[in-house]
Coordinates of C-alpha atoms in Angstrom, one line a residue:
M1050 CA -8.4 -28.9 -2.3
E1051 CA -10.7 -26.0 -3.2
L1052 CA -10.0 -22.7 -1.7
K1053 CA -12.4 -20.9 0.1
P1054 CA -13.7 -17.8 -1.6
L1055 CA -12.9 -14.6 0.6
I1056 CA -13.5 -11.7 -1.7
R1057 CA -16.1 -11.5 -4.5
V1058 CA -16.5 -8.7 -7.0
E1059 CA -19.8 -8.8 -8.9
G1060 CA -20.7 -6.7 -11.9
L1061 CA -18.6 -3.8 -10.7
S1062 CA -18.5 -0.5 -12.7
F1063 CA -17.1 2.8 -11.6
G1064 CA -16.4 6.2 -13.4
Y1065 CA -16.0 9.8 -13.0
T1066 CA -17.6 12.5 -15.1
Q1067 CA -17.5 11.4 -18.9
K1068 CA -14.9 8.7 -17.9
I1069 CA -15.5 5.0 -17.3
V1070 CA -12.8 3.6 -15.1
L1071 CA -14.1 0.1 -14.5
N1072 CA -16.8 -1.7 -16.5
D1073 CA -18.6 -5.0 -15.5
V1074 CA -15.7 -6.3 -13.4
N1075 CA -16.1 -9.9 -11.9
L1076 CA -13.5 -11.3 -9.8
T1077 CA -13.2 -13.9 -6.9
I1078 CA -10.0 -14.3 -4.7
A1079 CA -9.7 -17.2 -2.4
E1080 CA -8.4 -17.3 1.1
G1081 CA -4.5 -17.5 1.1
E1082 CA -4.0 -16.5 -2.5
I1083 CA -1.4 -14.1 -3.8
V1084 CA -3.1 -12.4 -6.7
T1085 CA -1.4 -9.8 -8.9
L1086 CA -3.1 -7.2 -11.0
L1087 CA -1.4 -6.1 -14.2
G1088 CA -2.0 -3.4 -16.5
P1089 CA -1.0 -0.1 -18.1
N1090 CA -1.3 3.2 -16.3
G1091 CA -4.9 4.4 -15.9
C1092 CA -6.4 0.9 -16.6
G1093 CA -8.3 0.9 -13.2
K1094 CA -6.0 -1.2 -10.9
S1095 CA -5.8 1.3 -8.1
T1096 CA -9.5 2.1 -8.4
L1097 CA -10.4 -1.5 -8.1
L1098 CA -8.3 -1.9 -4.9
K1099 CA -9.8 1.3 -3.3
I1100 CA -13.4 -0.1 -4.1
M1101 CA -12.2 -3.3 -2.3
L1102 CA -11.2 -1.3 0.6
G1103 CA -14.4 0.5 0.9
L1104 CA -12.8 3.8 0.0
L1105 CA -14.9 4.4 -3.2
R1106 CA -18.5 3.6 -3.9
P1107 CA -19.1 1.7 -7.1
A1108 CA -21.6 3.1 -9.7
R1109 CA -22.8 -0.4 -10.1
G1110 CA -22.2 -4.0 -8.7
R1111 CA -21.2 -5.2 -5.3
V1112 CA -18.0 -6.3 -3.4
F1113 CA -18.5 -9.1 -0.8
F1114 CA -16.0 -10.0 1.9
S1115 CA -16.5 -13.3 3.6
D1116 CA -20.0 -13.2 2.1
R1117 CA -20.7 -9.7 3.6
D1118 CA -21.4 -6.7 1.3
I1119 CA -18.8 -4.2 2.3
L1120 CA -21.2 -1.4 1.9
H1121 CA -23.2 -2.8 4.8
V1122 CA -20.3 -3.3 7.3
S1123 CA -18.6 -0.6 9.3
P1124 CA -15.3 0.8 8.4
K1125 CA -14.0 -0.5 11.6
F1126 CA -14.8 -4.0 10.8
L1127 CA -13.1 -3.7 7.5
A1128 CA -10.0 -2.1 9.1
K1129 CA -9.9 -5.2 11.3
E1130 CA -10.0 -7.7 8.5
I1131 CA -8.3 -5.9 5.5
A1132 CA -4.9 -4.0 5.8
Y1133 CA -3.8 -1.4 3.2
V1134 CA -0.2 -1.1 2.1
P1135 CA 0.2 1.9 -0.1
Q1136 CA 2.9 2.9 -2.4
I1137 CA 5.9 3.9 -0.6
H1138 CA 5.8 7.5 0.8
K1139 CA 7.7 9.8 3.0
S1140 CA 6.0 11.1 5.9
S1141 CA 6.3 14.9 6.8
F1142 CA 6.3 14.2 10.5
P1143 CA 9.3 12.1 12.1
Y1144 CA 7.2 9.5 13.8
A1145 CA 9.2 6.8 15.3
V1146 CA 9.0 3.4 13.5
M1147 CA 7.3 1.8 16.6
D1148 CA 4.7 4.7 16.4
I1149 CA 3.9 3.8 12.8
A1150 CA 3.5 0.1 13.8
L1151 CA 1.3 0.9 16.7
M1152 CA -1.1 2.8 14.2
G1153 CA -2.0 -0.4 13.3
R1154 CA -3.9 -1.0 16.6
I1155 CA -6.2 2.1 15.9
P1156 CA -9.1 -0.1 14.6
H1157 CA -9.1 -2.2 17.9
K1158 CA -9.4 1.1 20.1
T1159 CA -12.1 3.4 21.3
F1160 CA -12.2 7.2 20.5
F1161 CA -10.1 8.2 23.4
F1162 CA -7.5 5.6 24.0
R1163 CA -3.9 4.9 25.2
Y1164 CA -1.9 2.0 23.8
S1165 CA -1.8 -0.8 26.1
K1166 CA 1.1 -3.2 27.0
A1167 CA -0.6 -5.8 24.7
D1168 CA -0.6 -3.3 21.8
M1169 CA 3.1 -2.5 22.4
S1170 CA 3.8 -6.3 22.4
I1171 CA 1.8 -6.8 19.2
A1172 CA 3.6 -3.9 17.3
H1173 CA 7.0 -5.2 18.6
D1174 CA 6.3 -8.5 17.5
A1175 CA 5.4 -7.3 14.1
L1176 CA 8.7 -5.4 13.7
E1177 CA 10.5 -8.4 15.0
R1178 CA 8.9 -10.8 12.4
L1179 CA 10.1 -8.4 9.7
S1180 CA 13.6 -8.1 11.2
I1181 CA 13.4 -4.4 11.7
S1182 CA 13.0 -4.2 15.4
H1183 CA 16.4 -2.5 15.7
L1184 CA 14.6 0.4 13.9
A1185 CA 12.0 0.8 16.5
N1186 CA 13.2 4.1 17.9
R1187 CA 14.4 5.6 14.4
A1188 CA 12.4 8.3 12.8
Y1189 CA 10.5 6.9 9.9
T1190 CA 11.7 9.9 7.8
E1191 CA 15.3 8.8 8.2
I1192 CA 15.3 5.3 7.2
S1193 CA 15.6 3.8 3.8
G1194 CA 12.7 3.3 1.1
G1195 CA 12.8 -0.5 1.7
E1196 CA 12.7 -0.1 5.5
R1197 CA 9.8 2.3 5.3
Q1198 CA 7.9 -0.2 3.1
L1199 CA 8.6 -3.1 5.8
T1200 CA 7.3 -0.6 8.4
L1201 CA 4.1 -0.1 6.6
I1202 CA 3.8 -4.0 6.4
A1203 CA 4.5 -4.2 10.2
R1204 CA 1.7 -1.6 10.7
A1205 CA -0.5 -4.0 8.6
L1206 CA 0.5 -7.1 10.7
A1207 CA -0.1 -5.1 13.9
Q1208 CA -3.5 -4.3 12.6
G1209 CA -4.3 -8.1 13.0
A1210 CA -5.9 -8.4 9.4
K1211 CA -5.1 -11.4 7.4
T1212 CA -5.9 -9.9 4.1
F1213 CA -3.4 -7.3 2.5
I1214 CA -4.3 -5.0 -0.3
M1215 CA -1.1 -3.6 -1.8
D1216 CA -0.9 -0.7 -4.5
E1217 CA 2.5 -1.2 -6.3
P1218 CA 4.3 -2.0 -3.0
A1219 CA 7.7 -2.2 -4.8
S1220 CA 7.4 1.1 -6.4
G1221 CA 10.4 3.3 -5.7
L1222 CA 12.4 0.4 -4.0
D1223 CA 15.8 -0.5 -5.3
Y1224 CA 16.4 -4.0 -6.4
G1225 CA 17.5 -5.4 -3.3
N1226 CA 14.7 -4.1 -1.4
Q1227 CA 12.2 -5.3 -4.0
L1228 CA 13.4 -8.8 -3.5
R1229 CA 13.3 -8.6 0.2
L1230 CA 9.7 -7.4 0.0
L1231 CA 8.6 -10.2 -2.2
D1232 CA 10.4 -12.7 0.1
Q1233 CA 8.2 -11.3 3.0
I1234 CA 5.0 -11.6 0.9
I1235 CA 5.9 -15.4 0.3
K1236 CA 6.6 -16.1 4.0
L1237 CA 3.3 -14.5 5.1
S1238 CA 1.4 -16.3 2.4
R1239 CA 2.6 -19.5 3.8
E1240 CA 1.0 -18.6 7.1
G1241 CA -2.4 -18.1 5.5
Y1242 CA -2.4 -14.4 4.6
T1243 CA -4.0 -13.3 1.4
F1244 CA -2.5 -10.7 -0.9
I1245 CA -4.1 -8.7 -3.6
K1246 CA -1.3 -6.4 -5.1
S1247 CA -0.9 -4.3 -8.2
T1248 CA 2.4 -4.2 -10.0
H1249 CA 4.1 -2.9 -13.3
S1250 CA 6.5 -5.9 -13.2
P1251 CA 5.1 -9.3 -14.8
E1252 CA 8.2 -10.9 -13.4
H1253 CA 7.1 -10.3 -9.8
A1254 CA 3.9 -11.9 -10.7
L1255 CA 5.7 -14.8 -12.3
W1256 CA 8.0 -15.3 -9.3
I1257 CA 5.6 -15.2 -6.4
A1258 CA 1.7 -14.9 -7.4
D1259 CA -0.7 -17.8 -7.5
R1260 CA -2.8 -15.8 -10.2
A1261 CA -2.4 -12.9 -12.4
V1262 CA -5.5 -10.6 -13.3
M1263 CA -4.9 -8.5 -16.5
I1264 CA -6.8 -5.3 -16.7
K1265 CA -7.0 -3.0 -19.7
N1266 CA -9.3 -0.1 -20.3
G1267 CA -11.3 -0.9 -17.2
A1268 CA -12.1 -4.5 -17.9
I1269 CA -10.5 -7.9 -17.2
V1270 CA -9.0 -9.3 -20.1
S1271 CA -7.4 -12.3 -18.6
D1272 CA -7.4 -14.1 -15.3
G1273 CA -5.6 -17.3 -14.5
K1274 CA -2.4 -19.1 -13.3
C1275 CA 0.6 -16.8 -14.1
D1276 CA 2.4 -19.6 -16.1
D1277 CA -0.8 -20.1 -18.3
I1278 CA -1.5 -16.3 -19.1
I1279 CA 1.7 -14.3 -18.9
N1280 CA 3.4 -14.8 -22.2
D1281 CA 4.8 -12.9 -25.2
E1282 CA 1.5 -12.4 -26.8
S1283 CA -0.6 -11.4 -23.6
L1284 CA 2.0 -8.8 -22.5
F1285 CA 2.1 -7.4 -26.1
R1286 CA -1.6 -6.9 -26.0
L1287 CA -1.6 -5.5 -22.6
Y1288 CA 1.4 -3.0 -22.8
N1289 CA 2.1 -2.8 -26.6
A1290 CA 5.6 -4.0 -25.9
R1291 CA 7.5 -6.9 -27.5
V1292 CA 8.8 -9.1 -24.8
N1293 CA 10.2 -12.7 -24.7
V1294 CA 9.1 -14.7 -21.6
L1295 CA 11.7 -17.2 -21.0
R1296 CA 11.8 -20.0 -18.7
L1297 CA 15.2 -20.7 -16.7
N1298 CA 16.0 -24.0 -14.9
G1299 CA 12.7 -25.4 -15.4
S1300 CA 10.6 -23.2 -13.3
L1301 CA 11.8 -19.5 -13.1
R1302 CA 10.6 -17.3 -15.7
V1303 CA 12.1 -13.8 -16.9
C1304 CA 11.0 -11.2 -19.3
V1305 CA 13.4 -10.0 -21.8
P1306 CA 12.4 -7.0 -24.0
E1307 CA 13.0 -7.2 -27.7
T1308 CA 13.0 -3.6 -28.3
I1309 CA 16.2 -3.0 -26.4
C1310 CA 19.4 -3.5 -28.6
G1311 CA 21.1 -6.7 -27.9
C1312 CA 18.3 -8.3 -26.0
Q1313 CA 17.3 -10.6 -28.8
E1314 CA 20.7 -11.9 -29.2
F1315 CA 21.0 -12.3 -25.4
A1316 CA 17.8 -14.3 -25.4
K1317 CA 19.1 -16.4 -28.3
S1318 CA 22.5 -17.0 -26.5
L1319 CA 20.6 -18.2 -23.5
W1320 CA 18.6 -20.6 -25.5
M1321 CA 21.7 -21.8 -27.4
S1322 CA 23.6 -22.5 -24.2
Q1323 CA 20.7 -24.7 -23.1
D1324 CA 20.2 -22.6 -20.0
I1325 CA 16.5 -22.1 -20.6
M1326 CA 13.9 -24.7 -21.0
E1327 CA 11.7 -22.8 -23.5
P1328 CA 12.8 -21.0 -26.7
P1329 CA 11.8 -17.4 -27.3
G1330 CA 9.9 -16.9 -30.6
D1331 CA 10.9 -19.1 -33.5
M1332 CA 14.2 -20.1 -32.1
M1333 CA 13.2 -23.7 -31.7
Q1334 CA 14.1 -24.7 -35.3
S1335 CA 17.6 -22.9 -35.1
K1336 CA 18.4 -24.7 -31.9
R1337 CA 17.5 -28.1 -33.3
E1338 CA 19.6 -27.2 -36.5
A1339 CA 22.5 -26.1 -34.4
V1340 CA 22.7 -28.5 -31.3
P1341 CA 22.3 -32.3 -31.5
V1342 CA 19.6 -33.7 -29.2
K1343 CA 21.2 -35.2 -26.2
E1344 CA 19.8 -38.3 -24.3
D1345 CA 19.2 -36.4 -21.2
H1346 CA 17.3 -33.7 -23.0
K1347 CA 14.6 -36.0 -24.6
N1348 CA 12.3 -35.9 -21.8
A1349 CA 12.9 -32.3 -20.9
E1350 CA 9.7 -30.3 -20.2
I1351 CA 9.2 -27.7 -23.1

């Protein structure tokens, strides 16, 4: 089934004085997709996200949301349709977690307003969905980084938007909180939410994203299914880093850097132990020479 286009970026260019940040970017994002932007620092990922949010005006090109040019709709309309989850930050004011979640209701209010019982219920439900309702009365400044990021997602849920734009949402989170964040993105995607997020972790894209968009020097250099385009060669071209992208247990992929002492030996030991489905680099021949082919491996996916 063909997915319905939700966001279209056409011929987009943007720059500052004597610096081109984005050059002729074309991109279509379908409803319900998880799309991950990959690229080195300064390649234009954050700028592209800000233009999609209507926070920056492009020098050339247009962005359409549900076939409507975002430059011709009100900020209030966009705020109801698109939620922004920034990199984790620490507020200087000790708002309660519930107050942060309630801020998501502001696009639905008039200039002078009070939160209604319905607003309170929506904010509470958002906290409940993310299993952080027990933090409702805690100060945002006193909770952990992972809890703060989940609070920002709760605010986005309370906003009522079905499209989330996330700028490096896992930045600054410990490993456990990164995994919990990815788990929530997967769960919400299954409910029909759309995610456009940037990351510096190709593995995060491989684990949860439907598509990866690789950006370098302000241009899209590759766009497609993660399994098709995230590989040793593309990551070297993107980051100038030697990495082996290995497939574990038939589906899960991990990235093992070659430049760190011992990683090549680790990758080879995985392959020799038959725990991975694809060999890194030229290890296929050594594998065949060292280990006889077993009957149950003849039809394995390589």
